[in-house]
Amino acid sequence: MSVHSRKEDHVRIALQEDVRFRRKRTSFDDWEFVYNALPEIDVAEISTQTPFLGTTLKLPLMITGMTGGYPDATRINGDLAEACQDLGIAMGVGSMRACLESAEHRESFTVVKQFSHNVPILANIGAVQAVRWKRAGILDRMVEAAIEMVGASALALHLNPLQELTQPEGEPEYRGVTGAIAWLVEHSPVPVVVKEVGAGISMNVAQRLAGVGVEMIDVAGAGGTSWSAVEIMRHPTPDQVDHLWDVGIPTAEALVQCRGIVPTLIASGGISNGVDIAKAVALGANLAGAARPLLLAHHAGGTAAILQLVRSWELQIRQMMFLSGSGSLEQLRTTENMICLH
Ligand SMILES: Cc1cc2nc3c(=O)[nH]c(=O)nc-3n(C[C@H](O)[C@H](O)[C@H](O)COP(=O)(O)O)c2cc1C
């Protein structure tokens, strides 16, 4: 199967099947805001603005990388980019491998440039490809092409060993990845964000990433979309991999493990409302990210449905900020705001 049609498969399965974790949750439910009966603030004063990649986001949120590389992805990425521009939030595109290795369907990525004027776009490549391209001496060329294709302010590199292991055509070959990341940090013309795809980043991994100069990590933890679930559904012998469905570090746990290690931390994986976003910031994230919930909203009602959903999340963020007496996200990001229930 070509990479182009695999990307189409992923979106179809994510839309049609229940690919959430079976038993595992994000663990945000283990945390609660300390109710502040004396907030000394008016709701109208609350600011949800946050600096990110040289711009100011209106909300601490991004749509994390999902798609591109097949015909219908042009419509999806265009709509997502339009929604992000309207909302003043950042956007990642899906893995750009297929369109870097062949010239087909590049418009499914370049389309975001039509809509994004002052919000950051993140290009996306995978760890395994980065190693291959580095060995072939073409990583610099691929990175420059990826950045140019979407007008990227940052390059997201995804770590996905679990997905590579469960994917029927997967390549579970991670030798050399740390060196490729170090090379990227040194040579990429834009900052590098290292992300998982829904199985989480641990303290140890974050420390090793920081050790090679990574300054931005998206923990992309467990509790939302299970990427092994998506691949198990595509597997010819699913019984061999079914026990991997729920593997991963819950997002809130990954966040707590990684905080303080890098200057910019993104919390994604199972973010499904504004309370999760507020809790993520209060636990140390600079911003949160969401993927499948926004793809589902888009499928149900296009750009308007994304705007409606994210505006309801904004209201919830503001409510939690008021009830914890936080006028700004910096104030929200103090651990005294949170108690762990377990
Ligand atoms: C349809 C779909 C395709 C995805 N493709 C990519 C990808 O190409 N590159 C990547 O880094 N992450 C990809 N992801 C992972 C998301 O960025 C995110 O890390 C993960 O889905 C967990 O977030 P969620 O629980 O909000 O969906 C994809 C997610 C979805 C739903």
PDB file of N, CA, C and O in Angstrom, residues 125 130 133-134 137-145 147 154-155 178-192 212-214:
ATOM      1  N   ILE A 125       7.531  15.546  10.186  1.00  0.00           N
ATOM      2  CA  ILE A 125       8.207  14.354   9.631  1.00  0.00           C
ATOM      3  C   ILE A 125       8.332  13.317  10.743  1.00  0.00           C
ATOM      4  O   ILE A 125       8.213  13.636  11.922  1.00  0.00           O
ATOM      5  N   ALA A 130      13.534  10.461   9.323  1.00  0.00           N
ATOM      6  CA  ALA A 130      14.644  11.390   9.581  1.00  0.00           C
ATOM      7  C   ALA A 130      15.976  10.634   9.572  1.00  0.00           C
ATOM      8  O   ALA A 130      16.959  11.097   8.989  1.00  0.00           O
ATOM      9  N   TRP A 133      16.786   9.589   5.911  1.00  0.00           N
ATOM     10  CA  TRP A 133      17.189  10.736   5.093  1.00  0.00           C
ATOM     11  C   TRP A 133      18.556  11.250   5.521  1.00  0.00           C
ATOM     12  O   TRP A 133      19.342  11.706   4.701  1.00  0.00           O
ATOM     13  N   LYS A 134      18.830  11.159   6.830  1.00  0.00           N
ATOM     14  CA  LYS A 134      20.150  11.604   7.309  1.00  0.00           C
ATOM     15  C   LYS A 134      21.224  10.687   6.733  1.00  0.00           C
ATOM     16  O   LYS A 134      22.248  11.152   6.226  1.00  0.00           O
ATOM     17  N   GLY A 137      21.973  11.430   3.296  1.00  0.00           N
ATOM     18  CA  GLY A 137      22.540  12.762   3.073  1.00  0.00           C
ATOM     19  C   GLY A 137      21.546  13.753   2.481  1.00  0.00           C
ATOM     20  O   GLY A 137      21.948  14.752   1.864  1.00  0.00           O
ATOM     21  N   ILE A 138      20.228  13.483   2.681  1.00  0.00           N
ATOM     22  CA  ILE A 138      19.226  14.387   2.086  1.00  0.00           C
ATOM     23  C   ILE A 138      18.315  15.026   3.143  1.00  0.00           C
ATOM     24  O   ILE A 138      17.313  15.652   2.813  1.00  0.00           O
ATOM     25  N   LEU A 139      18.654  14.850   4.422  1.00  0.00           N
ATOM     26  CA  LEU A 139      17.761  15.365   5.468  1.00  0.00           C
ATOM     27  C   LEU A 139      17.616  16.885   5.375  1.00  0.00           C
ATOM     28  O   LEU A 139      16.521  17.420   5.525  1.00  0.00           O
ATOM     29  N   ASP A 140      18.725  17.585   5.099  1.00  0.00           N
ATOM     30  CA  ASP A 140      18.637  19.056   5.015  1.00  0.00           C
ATOM     31  C   ASP A 140      17.673  19.483   3.908  1.00  0.00           C
ATOM     32  O   ASP A 140      16.829  20.362   4.087  1.00  0.00           O
ATOM     33  N   ARG A 141      17.751  18.796   2.766  1.00  0.00           N
ATOM     34  CA  ARG A 141      16.897  19.125   1.619  1.00  0.00           C
ATOM     35  C   ARG A 141      15.414  18.842   1.947  1.00  0.00           C
ATOM     36  O   ARG A 141      14.529  19.637   1.629  1.00  0.00           O
ATOM     37  N   MET A 142      15.162  17.698   2.593  1.00  0.00           N
ATOM     38  CA  MET A 142      13.788  17.323   2.945  1.00  0.00           C
ATOM     39  C   MET A 142      13.184  18.315   3.943  1.00  0.00           C
ATOM     40  O   MET A 142      12.038  18.724   3.820  1.00  0.00           O
ATOM     41  N   VAL A 143      13.991  18.703   4.935  1.00  0.00           N
ATOM     42  CA  VAL A 143      13.504  19.639   5.952  1.00  0.00           C
ATOM     43  C   VAL A 143      13.175  20.991   5.309  1.00  0.00           C
ATOM     44  O   VAL A 143      12.116  21.582   5.567  1.00  0.00           O
ATOM     45  N   GLU A 144      14.060  21.470   4.458  1.00  0.00           N
ATOM     46  CA  GLU A 144      13.808  22.761   3.799  1.00  0.00           C
ATOM     47  C   GLU A 144      12.546  22.695   2.946  1.00  0.00           C
ATOM     48  O   GLU A 144      11.727  23.614   2.952  1.00  0.00           O
ATOM     49  N   ALA A 145      12.370  21.575   2.229  1.00  0.00           N
ATOM     50  CA  ALA A 145      11.172  21.433   1.382  1.00  0.00           C
ATOM     51  C   ALA A 145       9.906  21.372   2.231  1.00  0.00           C
ATOM     52  O   ALA A 145       8.879  21.972   1.885  1.00  0.00           O
ATOM     53  N   ILE A 147       9.392  22.656   5.230  1.00  0.00           N
ATOM     54  CA  ILE A 147       9.126  23.986   5.815  1.00  0.00           C
ATOM     55  C   ILE A 147       8.522  24.907   4.750  1.00  0.00           C
ATOM     56  O   ILE A 147       7.543  25.616   4.992  1.00  0.00           O
ATOM     57  N   ALA A 154       7.776  26.010  12.659  1.00  0.00           N
ATOM     58  CA  ALA A 154       8.484  24.980  13.436  1.00  0.00           C
ATOM     59  C   ALA A 154       8.362  23.661  12.695  1.00  0.00           C
ATOM     60  O   ALA A 154       7.491  23.483  11.838  1.00  0.00           O
ATOM     61  N   LEU A 155       9.260  22.741  13.061  1.00  0.00           N
ATOM     62  CA  LEU A 155       9.236  21.402  12.473  1.00  0.00           C
ATOM     63  C   LEU A 155       8.894  20.407  13.575  1.00  0.00           C
ATOM     64  O   LEU A 155       9.625  20.307  14.563  1.00  0.00           O
ATOM     65  N   THR A 178      18.066   9.391  18.070  1.00  0.00           N
ATOM     66  CA  THR A 178      18.551  10.501  18.918  1.00  0.00           C
ATOM     67  C   THR A 178      19.569  11.352  18.147  1.00  0.00           C
ATOM     68  O   THR A 178      19.529  12.590  18.214  1.00  0.00           O
ATOM     69  N   GLY A 179      20.433  10.681  17.395  1.00  0.00           N
ATOM     70  CA  GLY A 179      21.433  11.420  16.604  1.00  0.00           C
ATOM     71  C   GLY A 179      20.773  12.264  15.526  1.00  0.00           C
ATOM     72  O   GLY A 179      21.208  13.396  15.260  1.00  0.00           O
ATOM     73  N   ALA A 180      19.709  11.733  14.917  1.00  0.00           N
ATOM     74  CA  ALA A 180      19.003  12.508  13.884  1.00  0.00           C
ATOM     75  C   ALA A 180      18.331  13.736  14.497  1.00  0.00           C
ATOM     76  O   ALA A 180      18.331  14.819  13.902  1.00  0.00           O
ATOM     77  N   ILE A 181      17.808  13.560  15.711  1.00  0.00           N
ATOM     78  CA  ILE A 181      17.172  14.708  16.388  1.00  0.00           C
ATOM     79  C   ILE A 181      18.237  15.769  16.704  1.00  0.00           C
ATOM     80  O   ILE A 181      18.023  16.967  16.481  1.00  0.00           O
ATOM     81  N   ALA A 182      19.378  15.314  17.204  1.00  0.00           N
ATOM     82  CA  ALA A 182      20.475  16.262  17.511  1.00  0.00           C
ATOM     83  C   ALA A 182      20.864  17.023  16.248  1.00  0.00           C
ATOM     84  O   ALA A 182      21.073  18.250  16.270  1.00  0.00           O
ATOM     85  N   TRP A 183      20.946  16.298  15.134  1.00  0.00           N
ATOM     86  CA  TRP A 183      21.305  16.935  13.855  1.00  0.00           C
ATOM     87  C   TRP A 183      20.253  17.986  13.484  1.00  0.00           C
ATOM     88  O   TRP A 183      20.590  19.108  13.064  1.00  0.00           O
ATOM     89  N   LEU A 184      18.975  17.616  13.650  1.00  0.00           N
ATOM     90  CA  LEU A 184      17.899  18.545  13.287  1.00  0.00           C
ATOM     91  C   LEU A 184      17.940  19.807  14.151  1.00  0.00           C
ATOM     92  O   LEU A 184      17.753  20.919  13.647  1.00  0.00           O
ATOM     93  N   VAL A 185      18.149  19.601  15.464  1.00  0.00           N
ATOM     94  CA  VAL A 185      18.182  20.762  16.358  1.00  0.00           C
ATOM     95  C   VAL A 185      19.269  21.732  15.894  1.00  0.00           C
ATOM     96  O   VAL A 185      19.079  22.948  15.870  1.00  0.00           O
ATOM     97  N   GLU A 186      20.384  21.171  15.460  1.00  0.00           N
ATOM     98  CA  GLU A 186      21.498  22.029  15.047  1.00  0.00           C
ATOM     99  C   GLU A 186      21.270  22.665  13.676  1.00  0.00           C
ATOM    100  O   GLU A 186      21.625  23.817  13.442  1.00  0.00           O
ATOM    101  N   HIS A 187      20.654  21.929  12.760  1.00  0.00           N
ATOM    102  CA  HIS A 187      20.610  22.395  11.367  1.00  0.00           C
ATOM    103  C   HIS A 187      19.259  22.909  10.885  1.00  0.00           C
ATOM    104  O   HIS A 187      19.201  23.575   9.844  1.00  0.00           O
ATOM    105  N   SER A 188      18.164  22.582  11.571  1.00  0.00           N
ATOM    106  CA  SER A 188      16.864  23.025  11.060  1.00  0.00           C
ATOM    107  C   SER A 188      16.771  24.553  11.119  1.00  0.00           C
ATOM    108  O   SER A 188      17.111  25.160  12.139  1.00  0.00           O
ATOM    109  N   PRO A 189      16.285  25.165  10.034  1.00  0.00           N
ATOM    110  CA  PRO A 189      16.152  26.632  10.053  1.00  0.00           C
ATOM    111  C   PRO A 189      15.041  27.124  10.985  1.00  0.00           C
ATOM    112  O   PRO A 189      14.969  28.314  11.279  1.00  0.00           O
ATOM    113  N   VAL A 190      14.164  26.216  11.427  1.00  0.00           N
ATOM    114  CA  VAL A 190      13.100  26.605  12.377  1.00  0.00           C
ATOM    115  C   VAL A 190      13.208  25.691  13.605  1.00  0.00           C
ATOM    116  O   VAL A 190      13.795  24.613  13.520  1.00  0.00           O
ATOM    117  N   PRO A 191      12.621  26.115  14.746  1.00  0.00           N
ATOM    118  CA  PRO A 191      12.717  25.274  15.950  1.00  0.00           C
ATOM    119  C   PRO A 191      12.086  23.896  15.744  1.00  0.00           C
ATOM    120  O   PRO A 191      11.165  23.732  14.947  1.00  0.00           O
ATOM    121  N   VAL A 192      12.600  22.919  16.497  1.00  0.00           N
ATOM    122  CA  VAL A 192      12.116  21.536  16.396  1.00  0.00           C
ATOM    123  C   VAL A 192      11.216  21.224  17.601  1.00  0.00           C
ATOM    124  O   VAL A 192      11.591  21.491  18.744  1.00  0.00           O
ATOM    125  N   VAL A 212      20.033  16.624  23.968  1.00  0.00           N
ATOM    126  CA  VAL A 212      20.548  16.894  22.608  1.00  0.00           C
ATOM    127  C   VAL A 212      20.015  18.242  22.088  1.00  0.00           C
ATOM    128  O   VAL A 212      20.054  18.505  20.886  1.00  0.00           O
ATOM    129  N   GLY A 213      19.502  19.061  23.001  1.00  0.00           N
ATOM    130  CA  GLY A 213      19.177  20.441  22.631  1.00  0.00           C
ATOM    131  C   GLY A 213      17.721  20.725  22.298  1.00  0.00           C
ATOM    132  O   GLY A 213      17.378  21.848  21.923  1.00  0.00           O
ATOM    133  N   VAL A 214      16.831  19.718  22.446  1.00  0.00           N
ATOM    134  CA  VAL A 214      15.409  19.959  22.144  1.00  0.00           C
ATOM    135  C   VAL A 214      14.822  20.909  23.189  1.00  0.00           C
ATOM    136  O   VAL A 214      15.033  20.723  24.390  1.00  0.00           O
TER     137      VAL A 214
END
